[in-house]
Short mmCIF file of N, CA and C and ligand atoms in Angstrom, two decimals:
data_model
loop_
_atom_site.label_atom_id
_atom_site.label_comp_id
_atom_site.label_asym_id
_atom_site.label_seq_id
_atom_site.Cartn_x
_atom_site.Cartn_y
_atom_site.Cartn_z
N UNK F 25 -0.49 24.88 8.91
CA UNK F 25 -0.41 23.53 9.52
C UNK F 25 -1.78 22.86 9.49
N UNK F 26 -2.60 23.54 9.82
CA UNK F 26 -4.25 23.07 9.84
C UNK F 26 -4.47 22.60 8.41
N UNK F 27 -4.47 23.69 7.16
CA UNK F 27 -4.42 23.10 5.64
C UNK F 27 -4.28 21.63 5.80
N UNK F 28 -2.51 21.57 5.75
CA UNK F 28 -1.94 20.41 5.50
C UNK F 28 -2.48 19.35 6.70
N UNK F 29 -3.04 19.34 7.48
CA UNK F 29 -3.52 18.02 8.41
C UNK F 29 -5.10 17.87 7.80
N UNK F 30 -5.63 18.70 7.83
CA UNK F 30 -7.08 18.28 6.63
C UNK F 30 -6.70 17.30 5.63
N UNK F 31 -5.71 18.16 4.49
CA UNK F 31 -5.67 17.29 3.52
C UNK F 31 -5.20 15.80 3.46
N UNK F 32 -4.39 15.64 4.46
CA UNK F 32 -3.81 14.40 5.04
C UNK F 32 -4.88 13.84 5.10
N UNK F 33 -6.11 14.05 6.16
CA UNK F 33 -6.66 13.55 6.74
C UNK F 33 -7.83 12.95 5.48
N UNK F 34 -7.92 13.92 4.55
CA UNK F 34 -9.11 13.23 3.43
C UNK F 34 -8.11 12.69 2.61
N UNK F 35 -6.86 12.00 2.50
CA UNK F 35 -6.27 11.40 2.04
C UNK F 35 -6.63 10.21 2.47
N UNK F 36 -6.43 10.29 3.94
CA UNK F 36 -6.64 8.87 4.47
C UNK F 36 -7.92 8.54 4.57
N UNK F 37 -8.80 9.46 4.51
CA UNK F 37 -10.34 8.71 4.45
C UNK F 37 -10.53 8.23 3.30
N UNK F 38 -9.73 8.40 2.07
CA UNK F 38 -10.44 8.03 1.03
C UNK F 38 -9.44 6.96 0.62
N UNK F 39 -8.54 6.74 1.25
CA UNK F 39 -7.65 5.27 1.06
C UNK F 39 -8.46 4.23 1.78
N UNK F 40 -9.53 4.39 3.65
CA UNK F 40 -9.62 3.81 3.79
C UNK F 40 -10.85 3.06 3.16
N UNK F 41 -11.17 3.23 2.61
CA UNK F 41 -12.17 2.18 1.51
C UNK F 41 -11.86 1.94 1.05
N UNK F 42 -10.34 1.85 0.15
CA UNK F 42 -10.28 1.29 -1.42
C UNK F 42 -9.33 0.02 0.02
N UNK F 43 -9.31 -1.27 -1.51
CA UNK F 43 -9.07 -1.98 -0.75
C UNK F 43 -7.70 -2.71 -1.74
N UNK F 44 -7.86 -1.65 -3.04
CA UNK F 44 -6.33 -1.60 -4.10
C UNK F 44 -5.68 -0.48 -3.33
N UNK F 45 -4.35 -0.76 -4.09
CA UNK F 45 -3.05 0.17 -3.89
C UNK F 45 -3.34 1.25 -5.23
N UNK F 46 -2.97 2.37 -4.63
CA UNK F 46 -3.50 3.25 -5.87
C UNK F 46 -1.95 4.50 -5.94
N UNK F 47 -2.27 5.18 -6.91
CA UNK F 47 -1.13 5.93 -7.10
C UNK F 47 -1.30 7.13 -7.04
N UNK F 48 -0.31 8.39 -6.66
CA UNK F 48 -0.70 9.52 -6.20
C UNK F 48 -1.70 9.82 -7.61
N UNK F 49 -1.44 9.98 -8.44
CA UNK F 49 -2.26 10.53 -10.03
C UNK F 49 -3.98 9.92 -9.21
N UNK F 50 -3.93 8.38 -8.81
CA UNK F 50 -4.92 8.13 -9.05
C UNK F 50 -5.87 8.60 -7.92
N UNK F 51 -5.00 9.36 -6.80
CA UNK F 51 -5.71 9.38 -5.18
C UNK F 51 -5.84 11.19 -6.12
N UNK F 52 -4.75 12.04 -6.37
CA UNK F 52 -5.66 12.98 -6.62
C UNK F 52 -6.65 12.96 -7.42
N UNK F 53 -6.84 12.56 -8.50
CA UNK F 53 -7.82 12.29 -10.15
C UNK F 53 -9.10 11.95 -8.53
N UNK F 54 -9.10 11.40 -7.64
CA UNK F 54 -10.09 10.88 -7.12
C UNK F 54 -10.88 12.14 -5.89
N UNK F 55 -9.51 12.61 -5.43
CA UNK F 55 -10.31 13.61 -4.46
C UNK F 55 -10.72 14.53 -5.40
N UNK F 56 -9.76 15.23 -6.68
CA UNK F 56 -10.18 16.24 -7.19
C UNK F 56 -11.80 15.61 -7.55
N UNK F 57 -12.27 14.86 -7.74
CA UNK F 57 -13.70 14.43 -8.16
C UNK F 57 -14.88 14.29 -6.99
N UNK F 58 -14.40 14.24 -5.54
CA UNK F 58 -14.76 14.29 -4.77
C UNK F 58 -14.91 15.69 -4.42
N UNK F 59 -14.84 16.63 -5.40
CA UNK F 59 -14.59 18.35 -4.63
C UNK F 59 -13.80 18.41 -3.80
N UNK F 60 -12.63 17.71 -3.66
CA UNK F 60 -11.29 18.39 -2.57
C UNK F 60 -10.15 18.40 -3.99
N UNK F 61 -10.28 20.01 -3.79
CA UNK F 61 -9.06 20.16 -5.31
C UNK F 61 -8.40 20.48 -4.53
N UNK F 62 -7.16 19.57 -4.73
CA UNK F 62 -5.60 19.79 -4.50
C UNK F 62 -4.54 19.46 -5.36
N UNK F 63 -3.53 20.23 -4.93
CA UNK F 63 -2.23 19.88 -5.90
C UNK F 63 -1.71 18.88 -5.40
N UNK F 64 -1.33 18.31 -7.29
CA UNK F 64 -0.72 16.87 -7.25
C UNK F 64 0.70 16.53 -5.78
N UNK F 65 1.44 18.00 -6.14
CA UNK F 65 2.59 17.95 -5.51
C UNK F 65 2.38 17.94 -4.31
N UNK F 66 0.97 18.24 -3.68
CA UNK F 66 0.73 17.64 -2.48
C UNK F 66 0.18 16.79 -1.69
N UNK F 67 -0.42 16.31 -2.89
CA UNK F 67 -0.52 14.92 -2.57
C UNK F 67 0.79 13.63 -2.43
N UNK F 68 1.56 13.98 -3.26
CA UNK F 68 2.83 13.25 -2.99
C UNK F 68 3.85 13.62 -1.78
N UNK F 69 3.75 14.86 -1.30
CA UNK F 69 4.36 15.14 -0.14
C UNK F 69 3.36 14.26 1.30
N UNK F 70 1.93 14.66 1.05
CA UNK F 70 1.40 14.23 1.74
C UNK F 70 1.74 12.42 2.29
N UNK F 71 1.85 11.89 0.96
CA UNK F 71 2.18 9.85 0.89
C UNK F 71 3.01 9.75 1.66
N UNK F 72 3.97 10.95 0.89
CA UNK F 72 5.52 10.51 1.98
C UNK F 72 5.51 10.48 3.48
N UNK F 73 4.94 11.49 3.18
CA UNK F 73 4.84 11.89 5.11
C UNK F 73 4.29 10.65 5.46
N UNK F 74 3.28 9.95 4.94
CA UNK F 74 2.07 9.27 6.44
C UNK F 74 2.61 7.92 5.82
N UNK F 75 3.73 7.42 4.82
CA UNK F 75 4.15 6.05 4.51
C UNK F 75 5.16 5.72 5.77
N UNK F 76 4.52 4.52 6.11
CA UNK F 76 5.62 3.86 7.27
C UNK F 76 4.81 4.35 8.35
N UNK F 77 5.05 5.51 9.07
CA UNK F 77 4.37 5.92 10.53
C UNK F 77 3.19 6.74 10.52
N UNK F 78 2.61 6.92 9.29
CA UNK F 78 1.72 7.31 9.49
C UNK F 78 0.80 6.48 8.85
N UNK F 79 0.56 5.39 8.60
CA UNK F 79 0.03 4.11 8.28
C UNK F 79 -0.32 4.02 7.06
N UNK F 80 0.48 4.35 6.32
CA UNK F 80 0.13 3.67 4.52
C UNK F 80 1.29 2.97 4.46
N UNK F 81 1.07 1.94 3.40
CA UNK F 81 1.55 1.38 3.09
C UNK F 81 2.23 1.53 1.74
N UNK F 82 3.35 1.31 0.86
CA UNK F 82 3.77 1.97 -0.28
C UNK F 82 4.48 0.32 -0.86
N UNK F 83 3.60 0.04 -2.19
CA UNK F 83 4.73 -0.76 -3.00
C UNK F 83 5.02 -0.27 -4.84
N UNK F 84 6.03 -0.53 -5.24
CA UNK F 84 6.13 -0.32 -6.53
C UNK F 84 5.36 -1.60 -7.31
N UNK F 85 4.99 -0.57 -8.73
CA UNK F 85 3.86 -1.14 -9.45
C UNK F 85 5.40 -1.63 -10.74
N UNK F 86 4.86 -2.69 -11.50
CA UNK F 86 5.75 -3.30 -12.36
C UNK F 86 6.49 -2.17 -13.23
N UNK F 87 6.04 -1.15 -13.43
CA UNK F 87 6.42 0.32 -13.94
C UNK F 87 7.11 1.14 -13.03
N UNK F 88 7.59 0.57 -11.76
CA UNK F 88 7.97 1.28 -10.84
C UNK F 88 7.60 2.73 -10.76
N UNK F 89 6.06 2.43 -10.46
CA UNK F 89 5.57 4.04 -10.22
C UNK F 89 4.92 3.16 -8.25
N UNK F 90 4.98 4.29 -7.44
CA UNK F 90 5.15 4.08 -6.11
C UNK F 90 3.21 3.69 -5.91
N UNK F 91 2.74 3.19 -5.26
CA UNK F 91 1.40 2.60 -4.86
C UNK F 91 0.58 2.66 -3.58
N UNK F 92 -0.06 3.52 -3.20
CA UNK F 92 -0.09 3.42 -1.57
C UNK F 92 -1.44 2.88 -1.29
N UNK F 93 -1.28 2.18 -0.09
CA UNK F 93 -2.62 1.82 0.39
C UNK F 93 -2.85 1.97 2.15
N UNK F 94 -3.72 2.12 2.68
CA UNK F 94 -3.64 1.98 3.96
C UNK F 94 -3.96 0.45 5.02
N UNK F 95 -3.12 0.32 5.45
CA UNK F 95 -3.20 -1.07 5.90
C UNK F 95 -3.68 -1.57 7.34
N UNK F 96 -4.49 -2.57 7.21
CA UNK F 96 -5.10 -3.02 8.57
C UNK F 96 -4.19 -3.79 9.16
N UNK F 97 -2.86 -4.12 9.00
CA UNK F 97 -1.80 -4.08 10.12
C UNK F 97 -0.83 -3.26 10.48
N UNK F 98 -0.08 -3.18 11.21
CA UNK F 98 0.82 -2.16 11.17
C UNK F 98 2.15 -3.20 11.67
N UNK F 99 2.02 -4.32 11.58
CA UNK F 99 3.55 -5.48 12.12
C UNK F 99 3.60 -5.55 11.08
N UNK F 100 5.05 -6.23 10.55
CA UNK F 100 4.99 -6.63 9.22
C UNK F 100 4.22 -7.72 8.97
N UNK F 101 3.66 -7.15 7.21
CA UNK F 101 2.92 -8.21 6.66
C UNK F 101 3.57 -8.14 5.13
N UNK F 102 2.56 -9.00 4.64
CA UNK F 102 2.84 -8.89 2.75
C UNK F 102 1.72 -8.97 2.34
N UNK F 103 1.39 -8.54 1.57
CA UNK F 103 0.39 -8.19 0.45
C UNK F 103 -0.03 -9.20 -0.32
N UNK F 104 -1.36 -10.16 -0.40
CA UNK F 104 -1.78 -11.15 -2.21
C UNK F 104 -2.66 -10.06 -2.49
N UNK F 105 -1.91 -9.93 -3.46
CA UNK F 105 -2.61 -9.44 -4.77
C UNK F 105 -3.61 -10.00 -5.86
N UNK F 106 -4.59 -9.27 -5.88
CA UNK F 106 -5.42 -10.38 -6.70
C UNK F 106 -5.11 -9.18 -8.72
N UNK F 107 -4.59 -10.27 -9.46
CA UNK F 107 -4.12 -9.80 -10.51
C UNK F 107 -5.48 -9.48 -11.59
N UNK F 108 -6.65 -9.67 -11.20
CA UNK F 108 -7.75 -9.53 -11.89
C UNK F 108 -8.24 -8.16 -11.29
N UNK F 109 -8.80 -8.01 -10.12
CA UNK F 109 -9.37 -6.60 -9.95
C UNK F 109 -8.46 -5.38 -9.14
N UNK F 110 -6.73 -6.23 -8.86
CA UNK F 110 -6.63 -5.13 -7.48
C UNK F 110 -6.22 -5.30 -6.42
N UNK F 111 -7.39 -5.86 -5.60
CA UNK F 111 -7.85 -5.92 -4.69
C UNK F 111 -6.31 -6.53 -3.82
N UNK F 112 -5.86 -5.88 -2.66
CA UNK F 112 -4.62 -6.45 -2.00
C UNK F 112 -5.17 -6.91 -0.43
N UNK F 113 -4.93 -7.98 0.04
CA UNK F 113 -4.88 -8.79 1.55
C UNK F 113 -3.99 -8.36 2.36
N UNK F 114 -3.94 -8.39 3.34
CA UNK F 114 -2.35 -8.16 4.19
C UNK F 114 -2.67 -9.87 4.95
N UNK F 115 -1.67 -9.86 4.76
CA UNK F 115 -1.11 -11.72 5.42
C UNK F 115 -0.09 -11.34 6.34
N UNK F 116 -0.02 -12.11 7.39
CA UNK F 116 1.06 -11.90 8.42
C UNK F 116 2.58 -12.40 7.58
N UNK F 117 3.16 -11.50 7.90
CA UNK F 117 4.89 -11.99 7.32
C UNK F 117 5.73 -12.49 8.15
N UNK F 118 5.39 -12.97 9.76
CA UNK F 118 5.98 -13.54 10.76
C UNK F 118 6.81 -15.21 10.20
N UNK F 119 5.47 -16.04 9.55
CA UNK F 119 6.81 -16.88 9.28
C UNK F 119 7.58 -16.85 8.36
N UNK F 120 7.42 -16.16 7.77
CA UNK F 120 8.47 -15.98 6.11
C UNK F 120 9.33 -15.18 6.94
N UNK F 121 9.09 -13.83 7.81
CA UNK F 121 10.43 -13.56 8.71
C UNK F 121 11.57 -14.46 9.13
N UNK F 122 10.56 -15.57 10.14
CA UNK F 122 11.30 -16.52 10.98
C UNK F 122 12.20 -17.22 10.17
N UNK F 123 11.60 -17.53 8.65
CA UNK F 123 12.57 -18.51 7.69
C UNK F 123 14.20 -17.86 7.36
N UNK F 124 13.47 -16.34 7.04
CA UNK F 124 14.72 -15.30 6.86
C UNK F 124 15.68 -15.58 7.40
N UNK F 125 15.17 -14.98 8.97
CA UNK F 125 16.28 -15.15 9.91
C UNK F 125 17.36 -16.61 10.11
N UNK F 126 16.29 -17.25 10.46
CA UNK F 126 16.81 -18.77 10.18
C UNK F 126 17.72 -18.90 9.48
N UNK F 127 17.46 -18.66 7.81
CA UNK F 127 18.86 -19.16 6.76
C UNK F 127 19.93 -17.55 7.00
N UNK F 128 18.93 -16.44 7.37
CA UNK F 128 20.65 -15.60 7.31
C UNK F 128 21.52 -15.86 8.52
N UNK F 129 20.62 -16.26 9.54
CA UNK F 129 21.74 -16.89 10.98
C UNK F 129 22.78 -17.74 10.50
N UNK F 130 22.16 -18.74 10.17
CA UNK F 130 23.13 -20.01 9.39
C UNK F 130 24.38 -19.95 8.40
N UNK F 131 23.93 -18.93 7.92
CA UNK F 131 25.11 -18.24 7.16
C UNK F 131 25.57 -17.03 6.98
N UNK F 132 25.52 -17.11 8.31
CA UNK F 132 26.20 -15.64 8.67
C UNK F 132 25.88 -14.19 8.31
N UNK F 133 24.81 -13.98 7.78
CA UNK F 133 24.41 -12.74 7.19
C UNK F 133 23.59 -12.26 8.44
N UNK F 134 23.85 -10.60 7.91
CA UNK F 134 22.98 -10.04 8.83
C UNK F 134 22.07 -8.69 7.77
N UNK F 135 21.12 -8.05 8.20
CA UNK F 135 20.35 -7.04 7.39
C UNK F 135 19.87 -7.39 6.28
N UNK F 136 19.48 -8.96 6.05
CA UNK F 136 18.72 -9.65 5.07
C UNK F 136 17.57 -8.70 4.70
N UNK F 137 17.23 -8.77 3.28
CA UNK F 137 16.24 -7.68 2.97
C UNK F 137 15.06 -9.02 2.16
N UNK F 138 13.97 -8.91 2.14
CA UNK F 138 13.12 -9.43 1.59
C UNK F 138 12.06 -9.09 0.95
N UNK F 139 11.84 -8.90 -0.67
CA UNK F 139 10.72 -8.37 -0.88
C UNK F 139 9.80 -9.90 -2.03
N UNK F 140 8.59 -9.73 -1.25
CA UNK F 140 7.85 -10.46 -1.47
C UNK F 140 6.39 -10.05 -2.70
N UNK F 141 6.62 -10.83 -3.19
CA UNK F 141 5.16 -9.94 -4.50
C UNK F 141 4.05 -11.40 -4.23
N UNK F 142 3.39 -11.41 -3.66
CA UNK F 142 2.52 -12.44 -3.86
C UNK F 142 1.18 -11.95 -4.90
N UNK F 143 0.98 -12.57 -6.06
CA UNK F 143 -0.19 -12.67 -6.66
C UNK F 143 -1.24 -13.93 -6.92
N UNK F 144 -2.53 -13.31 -6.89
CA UNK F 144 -3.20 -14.52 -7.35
C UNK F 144 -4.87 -14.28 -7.96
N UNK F 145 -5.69 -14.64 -7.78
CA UNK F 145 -7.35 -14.60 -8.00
C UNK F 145 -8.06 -14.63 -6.78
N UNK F 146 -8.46 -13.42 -6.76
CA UNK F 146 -9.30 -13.05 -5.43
C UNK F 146 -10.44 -13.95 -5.63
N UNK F 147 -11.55 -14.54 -4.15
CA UNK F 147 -12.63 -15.25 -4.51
C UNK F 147 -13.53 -14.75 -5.26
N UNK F 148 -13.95 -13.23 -5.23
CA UNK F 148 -14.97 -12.84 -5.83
C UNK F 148 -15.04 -12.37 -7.74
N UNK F 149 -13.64 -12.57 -8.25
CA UNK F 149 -13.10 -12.70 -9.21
C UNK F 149 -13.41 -14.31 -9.66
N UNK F 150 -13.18 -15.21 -9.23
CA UNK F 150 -12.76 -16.89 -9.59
C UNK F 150 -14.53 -17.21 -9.41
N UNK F 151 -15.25 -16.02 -8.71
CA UNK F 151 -16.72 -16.82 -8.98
C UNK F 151 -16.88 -17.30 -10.30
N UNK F 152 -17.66 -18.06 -10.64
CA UNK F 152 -17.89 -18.51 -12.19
C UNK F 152 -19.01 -17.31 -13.02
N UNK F 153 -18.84 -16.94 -13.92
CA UNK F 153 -19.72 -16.55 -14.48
C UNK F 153 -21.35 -16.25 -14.78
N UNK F 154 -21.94 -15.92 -14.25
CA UNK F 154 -23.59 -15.84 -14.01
C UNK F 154 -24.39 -15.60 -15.68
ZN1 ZN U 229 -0.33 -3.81 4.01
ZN1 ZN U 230 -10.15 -9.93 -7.70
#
């Protein structure tokens, strides 16, 4: 039990700096380089576990390979993506919720699902050229 809460735990230290969504290949390729050799397969057990309640965050990449990041909210939010380096935001998803609800009230739906991809050009990307 001790093992597996270490490794968790330098999982999450080393998510919390990156400020991309990265993929299990790329979180182990990263600790194994950091001198914490571990198996791949536990690093993916590990994602699962701490996605949702244990505070990562998980989206699919256009290849539908799974992406985790750790997030500085824990209410719902959505993600801009900046399509040049990476780099992902968390934005509050409260009014795009409220809209949800709004049109599925109105027409009768209930368990509306919403997935949102926002992309764009981070500022430090759109600087001009030096
Ligand atoms: Zn997030
Ligand atoms: Zn950028």
């Amino acid at each position: 039990v001790q093992r597996v809460t270490r490794q968790r735990a330098e999982i999450l230290e080393l998510l919390k700096d990156s400020t991309q969504f990265l993929s299990a290949q790329q979180i182990h390729q990263l600790l194994t380089e950091q001198d914490h050799p571990i198996a791949l397969a536990t690093v993916y057990r590990a994602l699962q576990a701490l996605t949702g309640t244990g505070g990562l965050d998980v989206r699919l990449s256009p290849d539908g390979e799974h992406l985790y990041r750790r997030c500085a909210r824990s209410d719902a939010h959505h993600h801009l993506l900046c399509r040049s380096c990476g780099t992902a935001v968390d934005v509050p998803g409260l009014p795009l919720e409220q809209w949800v609800d709004h049109l599925a009230r109105a027409h009768g739906f209930t368990q509306v699902r919403t997935t949102v991809e926002l992309d764009g050009v981070c500022s430090s990307c759109s600087l001009p050229d030096r």
